[in-house]
Amino acid sequence: YDLDGSRLLPWKGLKSPFGGAWCVVRPGTESRRHAHDEYELFIVIDGCAQIRVGEELIVAQKGDQVLLPLNTEHSVINSSEADFHFYSIWWDKESALGFLASLEAK
């Protein structure tokens, strides 16, 4: 997605109803604009950037959370002089139902 990131969830052996990744958008860059059929939540860890959600620009800084709707194009624009760190969590109905089914099977 044209940013630095590392997927942290799920990891091998862990069943999870969601995925998660640590992401960093470097100064003067923009992540790739994309959409998907999962909900996604950005939790801002450090820095300040604009998050494009559809045609809306949201200023986000440390401590903010931004919920991205299904199938909505989004990207992160970092026009500051510092790295923008955020944690991304995503989920969909299929992954949540699969997780619940795995609990019931125990």
CSV table of N, CA and C in Angstrom, one decimal:
chain,number,residue,atom,x,y,z
A,1,TYR,N,0.8,-1.2,0.0
A,1,TYR,CA,0.0,0.0,0.0
A,1,TYR,C,0.9,1.3,0.0
A,2,ASP,N,2.1,1.2,-0.4
A,2,ASP,CA,3.0,2.3,-0.5
A,2,ASP,C,3.2,3.0,0.9
A,3,LEU,N,3.4,2.1,1.9
A,3,LEU,CA,3.8,2.6,3.2
A,3,LEU,C,4.6,1.5,3.8
A,4,ASP,N,5.2,1.8,5.0
A,4,ASP,CA,6.0,0.7,5.7
A,4,ASP,C,5.0,0.1,6.7
A,5,GLY,N,5.0,-1.2,6.7
A,5,GLY,CA,4.0,-1.9,7.6
A,5,GLY,C,4.4,-3.3,7.9
A,6,SER,N,3.8,-3.8,9.0
A,6,SER,CA,4.1,-5.2,9.4
A,6,SER,C,2.8,-5.7,10.0
A,7,ARG,N,2.3,-6.8,9.4
A,7,ARG,CA,1.1,-7.5,9.8
A,7,ARG,C,1.4,-8.2,11.2
A,8,LEU,N,0.6,-7.9,12.2
A,8,LEU,CA,0.8,-8.4,13.5
A,8,LEU,C,-0.3,-9.5,13.9
A,9,LEU,N,-1.5,-9.4,13.3
A,9,LEU,CA,-2.5,-10.3,13.6
A,9,LEU,C,-3.2,-10.8,12.4
A,10,PRO,N,-3.7,-12.0,12.2
A,10,PRO,CA,-3.4,-13.1,13.1
A,10,PRO,C,-2.1,-13.7,12.9
A,11,TRP,N,-1.5,-14.3,13.9
A,11,TRP,CA,-0.3,-15.0,13.7
A,11,TRP,C,-0.5,-16.5,13.8
A,12,LYS,N,0.4,-17.3,13.4
A,12,LYS,CA,0.3,-18.7,13.3
A,12,LYS,C,-0.2,-19.3,14.6
A,13,GLY,N,-1.3,-20.1,14.5
A,13,GLY,CA,-1.8,-20.8,15.7
A,13,GLY,C,-2.9,-20.0,16.4
A,14,LEU,N,-3.1,-18.7,16.0
A,14,LEU,CA,-4.1,-17.9,16.7
A,14,LEU,C,-5.3,-17.7,15.8
A,15,LYS,N,-6.4,-18.0,16.2
A,15,LYS,CA,-7.6,-17.7,15.5
A,15,LYS,C,-8.1,-16.4,16.0
A,16,SER,N,-8.4,-15.5,15.0
A,16,SER,CA,-8.8,-14.1,15.4
A,16,SER,C,-10.0,-13.7,14.5
A,17,PRO,N,-10.9,-12.9,15.0
A,17,PRO,CA,-12.0,-12.4,14.2
A,17,PRO,C,-11.6,-11.1,13.4
A,18,PHE,N,-10.3,-10.7,13.5
A,18,PHE,CA,-9.8,-9.5,12.8
A,18,PHE,C,-8.3,-9.7,12.5
A,19,GLY,N,-7.9,-8.8,11.6
A,19,GLY,CA,-6.5,-8.7,11.3
A,19,GLY,C,-6.0,-7.4,11.8
A,20,GLY,N,-4.6,-7.3,12.0
A,20,GLY,CA,-4.1,-6.0,12.5
A,20,GLY,C,-2.7,-5.8,11.9
A,21,ALA,N,-2.3,-4.6,11.8
A,21,ALA,CA,-1.0,-4.2,11.3
A,21,ALA,C,-0.5,-2.9,11.8
A,22,TRP,N,0.8,-2.8,12.0
A,22,TRP,CA,1.4,-1.5,12.4
A,22,TRP,C,1.8,-0.9,11.1
A,23,CYS,N,1.5,0.4,10.9
A,23,CYS,CA,1.8,1.1,9.6
A,23,CYS,C,2.5,2.4,9.9
A,24,VAL,N,3.4,2.8,9.0
A,24,VAL,CA,4.1,4.0,9.0
A,24,VAL,C,4.1,4.7,7.7
A,25,VAL,N,3.6,5.9,7.6
A,25,VAL,CA,3.6,6.7,6.4
A,25,VAL,C,4.7,7.8,6.6
A,26,ARG,N,5.7,7.7,5.7
A,26,ARG,CA,6.8,8.6,5.9
A,26,ARG,C,6.5,10.1,5.5
A,27,PRO,N,7.2,11.0,5.9
A,27,PRO,CA,7.0,12.4,5.6
A,27,PRO,C,7.0,12.7,4.1
A,28,GLY,N,6.0,13.5,3.7
A,28,GLY,CA,5.9,13.9,2.3
A,28,GLY,C,5.4,12.8,1.3
A,29,THR,N,4.8,11.7,1.9
A,29,THR,CA,4.3,10.6,1.0
A,29,THR,C,2.8,10.4,1.3
A,30,GLU,N,2.2,9.6,0.4
A,30,GLU,CA,0.8,9.2,0.5
A,30,GLU,C,0.7,7.7,0.2
A,31,SER,N,0.0,7.1,1.1
A,31,SER,CA,-0.2,5.6,0.9
A,31,SER,C,-1.1,5.5,-0.4
A,32,ARG,N,-1.1,4.3,-0.9
A,32,ARG,CA,-1.9,4.0,-2.2
A,32,ARG,C,-3.3,4.0,-1.8
A,33,ARG,N,-4.1,4.7,-2.7
A,33,ARG,CA,-5.5,4.8,-2.5
A,33,ARG,C,-6.2,3.5,-2.9
A,34,HIS,N,-7.0,2.9,-2.1
A,34,HIS,CA,-7.6,1.6,-2.3
A,34,HIS,C,-8.9,1.5,-1.5
A,35,ALA,N,-9.6,0.4,-1.8
A,35,ALA,CA,-10.9,0.1,-1.1
A,35,ALA,C,-10.9,-1.4,-1.0
A,36,HIS,N,-11.7,-1.9,0.0
A,36,HIS,CA,-11.9,-3.3,0.1
A,36,HIS,C,-13.2,-3.6,0.8
A,37,ASP,N,-13.6,-4.9,0.9
A,37,ASP,CA,-14.9,-5.3,1.4
A,37,ASP,C,-14.8,-5.7,2.9
A,38,GLU,N,-13.9,-5.0,3.6
A,38,GLU,CA,-13.7,-5.2,5.1
A,38,GLU,C,-13.9,-3.8,5.7
A,39,TYR,N,-14.4,-3.8,6.9
A,39,TYR,CA,-14.3,-2.6,7.7
A,39,TYR,C,-12.9,-2.4,8.2
A,40,GLU,N,-12.5,-1.2,8.4
A,40,GLU,CA,-11.1,-1.0,8.9
A,40,GLU,C,-11.1,0.2,9.9
A,41,LEU,N,-10.3,0.1,10.9
A,41,LEU,CA,-10.2,1.1,11.9
A,41,LEU,C,-8.7,1.5,12.0
A,42,PHE,N,-8.4,2.8,11.9
A,42,PHE,CA,-7.1,3.3,12.1
A,42,PHE,C,-7.0,3.9,13.5
A,43,ILE,N,-6.0,3.5,14.3
A,43,ILE,CA,-5.8,4.1,15.6
A,43,ILE,C,-4.4,4.8,15.5
A,44,VAL,N,-4.4,6.1,15.6
A,44,VAL,CA,-3.2,6.9,15.4
A,44,VAL,C,-2.3,6.8,16.7
A,45,ILE,N,-1.1,6.3,16.5
A,45,ILE,CA,-0.1,6.1,17.5
A,45,ILE,C,0.8,7.4,17.7
A,46,ASP,N,1.2,8.0,16.6
A,46,ASP,CA,2.1,9.1,16.6
A,46,ASP,C,2.1,9.9,15.3
A,47,GLY,N,2.2,11.2,15.4
A,47,GLY,CA,2.3,12.0,14.2
A,47,GLY,C,0.9,12.7,13.9
A,48,CYS,N,0.9,13.3,12.8
A,48,CYS,CA,-0.3,14.0,12.3
A,48,CYS,C,-0.3,13.8,10.7
A,49,ALA,N,-1.5,13.5,10.2
A,49,ALA,CA,-1.6,13.3,8.7
A,49,ALA,C,-3.1,13.6,8.4
A,50,GLN,N,-3.4,13.6,7.1
A,50,GLN,CA,-4.7,13.6,6.6
A,50,GLN,C,-5.1,12.2,6.1
A,51,ILE,N,-6.3,11.8,6.5
A,51,ILE,CA,-6.8,10.5,6.0
A,51,ILE,C,-7.9,10.8,5.0
A,52,ARG,N,-7.7,10.4,3.8
A,52,ARG,CA,-8.7,10.5,2.8
A,52,ARG,C,-9.7,9.4,2.9
A,53,VAL,N,-11.0,9.7,3.1
A,53,VAL,CA,-12.0,8.7,3.2
A,53,VAL,C,-13.1,9.1,2.1
A,54,GLY,N,-13.1,8.4,1.0
A,54,GLY,CA,-13.9,8.8,-0.1
A,54,GLY,C,-13.3,10.1,-0.6
A,55,GLU,N,-14.1,11.2,-0.6
A,55,GLU,CA,-13.7,12.5,-1.0
A,55,GLU,C,-13.4,13.4,0.2
A,56,GLU,N,-13.6,12.9,1.4
A,56,GLU,CA,-13.4,13.7,2.6
A,56,GLU,C,-12.0,13.6,3.1
A,57,LEU,N,-11.4,14.7,3.6
A,57,LEU,CA,-10.1,14.7,4.2
A,57,LEU,C,-10.3,14.9,5.7
A,58,ILE,N,-9.8,13.9,6.5
A,58,ILE,CA,-9.9,14.0,8.0
A,58,ILE,C,-8.5,14.2,8.5
A,59,VAL,N,-8.3,15.3,9.3
A,59,VAL,CA,-7.0,15.4,10.0
A,59,VAL,C,-7.0,14.5,11.2
A,60,ALA,N,-5.9,13.7,11.3
A,60,ALA,CA,-5.8,12.7,12.4
A,60,ALA,C,-4.5,12.9,13.1
A,61,GLN,N,-4.5,12.8,14.4
A,61,GLN,CA,-3.2,12.9,15.2
A,61,GLN,C,-3.3,12.0,16.3
A,62,LYS,N,-2.2,11.9,17.0
A,62,LYS,CA,-2.0,10.9,18.1
A,62,LYS,C,-3.2,10.8,19.0
A,63,GLY,N,-3.7,9.6,19.1
A,63,GLY,CA,-4.9,9.3,20.0
A,63,GLY,C,-6.2,9.2,19.2
A,64,ASP,N,-6.2,9.7,18.0
A,64,ASP,CA,-7.5,9.7,17.2
A,64,ASP,C,-7.7,8.3,16.6
A,65,GLN,N,-9.0,8.0,16.3
A,65,GLN,CA,-9.4,6.8,15.6
A,65,GLN,C,-10.3,7.2,14.4
A,66,VAL,N,-10.1,6.5,13.3
A,66,VAL,CA,-10.8,6.8,12.1
A,66,VAL,C,-11.4,5.5,11.6
A,67,LEU,N,-12.7,5.4,11.5
A,67,LEU,CA,-13.4,4.2,11.0
A,67,LEU,C,-13.6,4.3,9.5
A,68,LEU,N,-13.2,3.3,8.7
A,68,LEU,CA,-13.4,3.4,7.3
A,68,LEU,C,-14.5,2.4,6.9
A,69,PRO,N,-15.5,2.9,6.2
A,69,PRO,CA,-16.6,2.1,5.8
A,69,PRO,C,-16.2,1.1,4.7
A,70,LEU,N,-17.1,0.1,4.6
A,70,LEU,CA,-16.9,-0.9,3.5
A,70,LEU,C,-16.8,-0.3,2.1
A,71,ASN,N,-15.9,-0.8,1.3
A,71,ASN,CA,-15.8,-0.4,-0.1
A,71,ASN,C,-15.7,1.1,-0.4
A,72,THR,N,-15.0,1.8,0.5
A,72,THR,CA,-14.7,3.2,0.4
A,72,THR,C,-13.2,3.4,0.2
A,73,GLU,N,-12.9,4.1,-0.9
A,73,GLU,CA,-11.5,4.4,-1.2
A,73,GLU,C,-10.9,5.2,-0.1
A,74,HIS,N,-9.7,4.9,0.3
A,74,HIS,CA,-9.0,5.7,1.4
A,74,HIS,C,-7.5,5.6,1.1
A,75,SER,N,-6.8,6.6,1.7
A,75,SER,CA,-5.4,6.7,1.7
A,75,SER,C,-5.0,7.6,2.9
A,76,VAL,N,-3.7,7.7,3.2
A,76,VAL,CA,-3.1,8.5,4.2
A,76,VAL,C,-2.1,9.5,3.5
A,77,ILE,N,-2.3,10.8,3.8
A,77,ILE,CA,-1.4,11.8,3.2
A,77,ILE,C,-0.6,12.4,4.4
A,78,ASN,N,0.7,12.2,4.3
A,78,ASN,CA,1.6,12.8,5.4
A,78,ASN,C,2.4,13.9,4.8
A,79,SER,N,1.9,15.1,5.0
A,79,SER,CA,2.6,16.3,4.5
A,79,SER,C,3.4,17.0,5.6
A,80,SER,N,3.5,16.3,6.7
A,80,SER,CA,4.3,16.8,7.9
A,80,SER,C,5.8,16.4,7.7
A,81,GLU,N,6.6,16.8,8.6
A,81,GLU,CA,8.0,16.5,8.6
A,81,GLU,C,8.4,15.3,9.5
A,82,ALA,N,7.4,14.6,10.0
A,82,ALA,CA,7.6,13.5,10.9
A,82,ALA,C,6.8,12.3,10.4
A,83,ASP,N,7.3,11.1,10.8
A,83,ASP,CA,6.6,9.8,10.5
A,83,ASP,C,5.2,9.9,11.1
A,84,PHE,N,4.2,9.2,10.4
A,84,PHE,CA,2.9,9.0,10.9
A,84,PHE,C,2.7,7.6,11.2
A,85,HIS,N,2.5,7.2,12.4
A,85,HIS,CA,2.3,5.8,12.9
A,85,HIS,C,0.9,5.6,13.2
A,86,PHE,N,0.3,4.4,12.7
A,86,PHE,CA,-1.0,4.0,13.1
A,86,PHE,C,-1.1,2.5,13.1
A,87,TYR,N,-2.1,2.0,13.9
A,87,TYR,CA,-2.4,0.6,13.9
A,87,TYR,C,-3.7,0.4,13.2
A,88,SER,N,-3.7,-0.5,12.3
A,88,SER,CA,-4.9,-0.8,11.4
A,88,SER,C,-5.5,-2.1,11.9
A,89,ILE,N,-6.8,-2.1,12.1
A,89,ILE,CA,-7.5,-3.3,12.5
A,89,ILE,C,-8.6,-3.5,11.4
A,90,TRP,N,-8.8,-4.7,10.8
A,90,TRP,CA,-9.8,-4.9,9.8
A,90,TRP,C,-10.6,-6.2,10.1
A,91,TRP,N,-11.8,-6.2,9.7
A,91,TRP,CA,-12.7,-7.4,9.9
A,91,TRP,C,-13.8,-7.4,8.9
A,92,ASP,N,-14.4,-8.5,8.8
A,92,ASP,CA,-15.6,-8.7,7.9
A,92,ASP,C,-16.5,-9.7,8.6
A,93,LYS,N,-17.7,-9.9,8.1
A,93,LYS,CA,-18.6,-10.9,8.6
A,93,LYS,C,-18.1,-12.3,8.6
A,94,GLU,N,-17.4,-12.7,7.5
A,94,GLU,CA,-16.9,-14.0,7.3
A,94,GLU,C,-15.9,-14.4,8.4
A,95,SER,N,-14.9,-13.4,8.6
A,95,SER,CA,-13.9,-13.7,9.6
A,95,SER,C,-14.5,-13.8,11.0
A,96,ALA,N,-15.4,-12.9,11.3
A,96,ALA,CA,-16.1,-13.0,12.6
A,96,ALA,C,-16.8,-14.3,12.8
A,97,LEU,N,-17.6,-14.7,11.8
A,97,LEU,CA,-18.4,-15.9,12.0
A,97,LEU,C,-17.5,-17.1,12.1
A,98,GLY,N,-16.4,-17.1,11.3
A,98,GLY,CA,-15.4,-18.2,11.4
A,98,GLY,C,-14.8,-18.3,12.8
A,99,PHE,N,-14.5,-17.2,13.4
A,99,PHE,CA,-13.9,-17.2,14.7
A,99,PHE,C,-14.9,-17.7,15.7
A,100,LEU,N,-16.2,-17.3,15.6
A,100,LEU,CA,-17.2,-17.8,16.5
A,100,LEU,C,-17.4,-19.3,16.4
A,101,ALA,N,-17.4,-19.8,15.1
A,101,ALA,CA,-17.6,-21.2,14.9
A,101,ALA,C,-16.4,-22.0,15.5
A,102,SER,N,-15.2,-21.5,15.5
A,102,SER,CA,-14.1,-22.2,16.0
A,102,SER,C,-14.2,-22.3,17.6
A,103,LEU,N,-14.8,-21.3,18.2
A,103,LEU,CA,-15.0,-21.3,19.6
A,103,LEU,C,-16.1,-22.4,20.0
A,104,GLU,N,-17.1,-22.4,19.2
A,104,GLU,CA,-18.2,-23.4,19.5
A,104,GLU,C,-17.7,-24.8,19.3
A,105,ALA,N,-16.7,-25.0,18.4
A,105,ALA,CA,-16.2,-26.4,18.1
A,105,ALA,C,-15.4,-26.9,19.2
A,106,LYS,N,-15.0,-26.1,20.2
A,106,LYS,CA,-14.1,-26.6,21.3
A,106,LYS,C,-14.9,-27.3,22.4
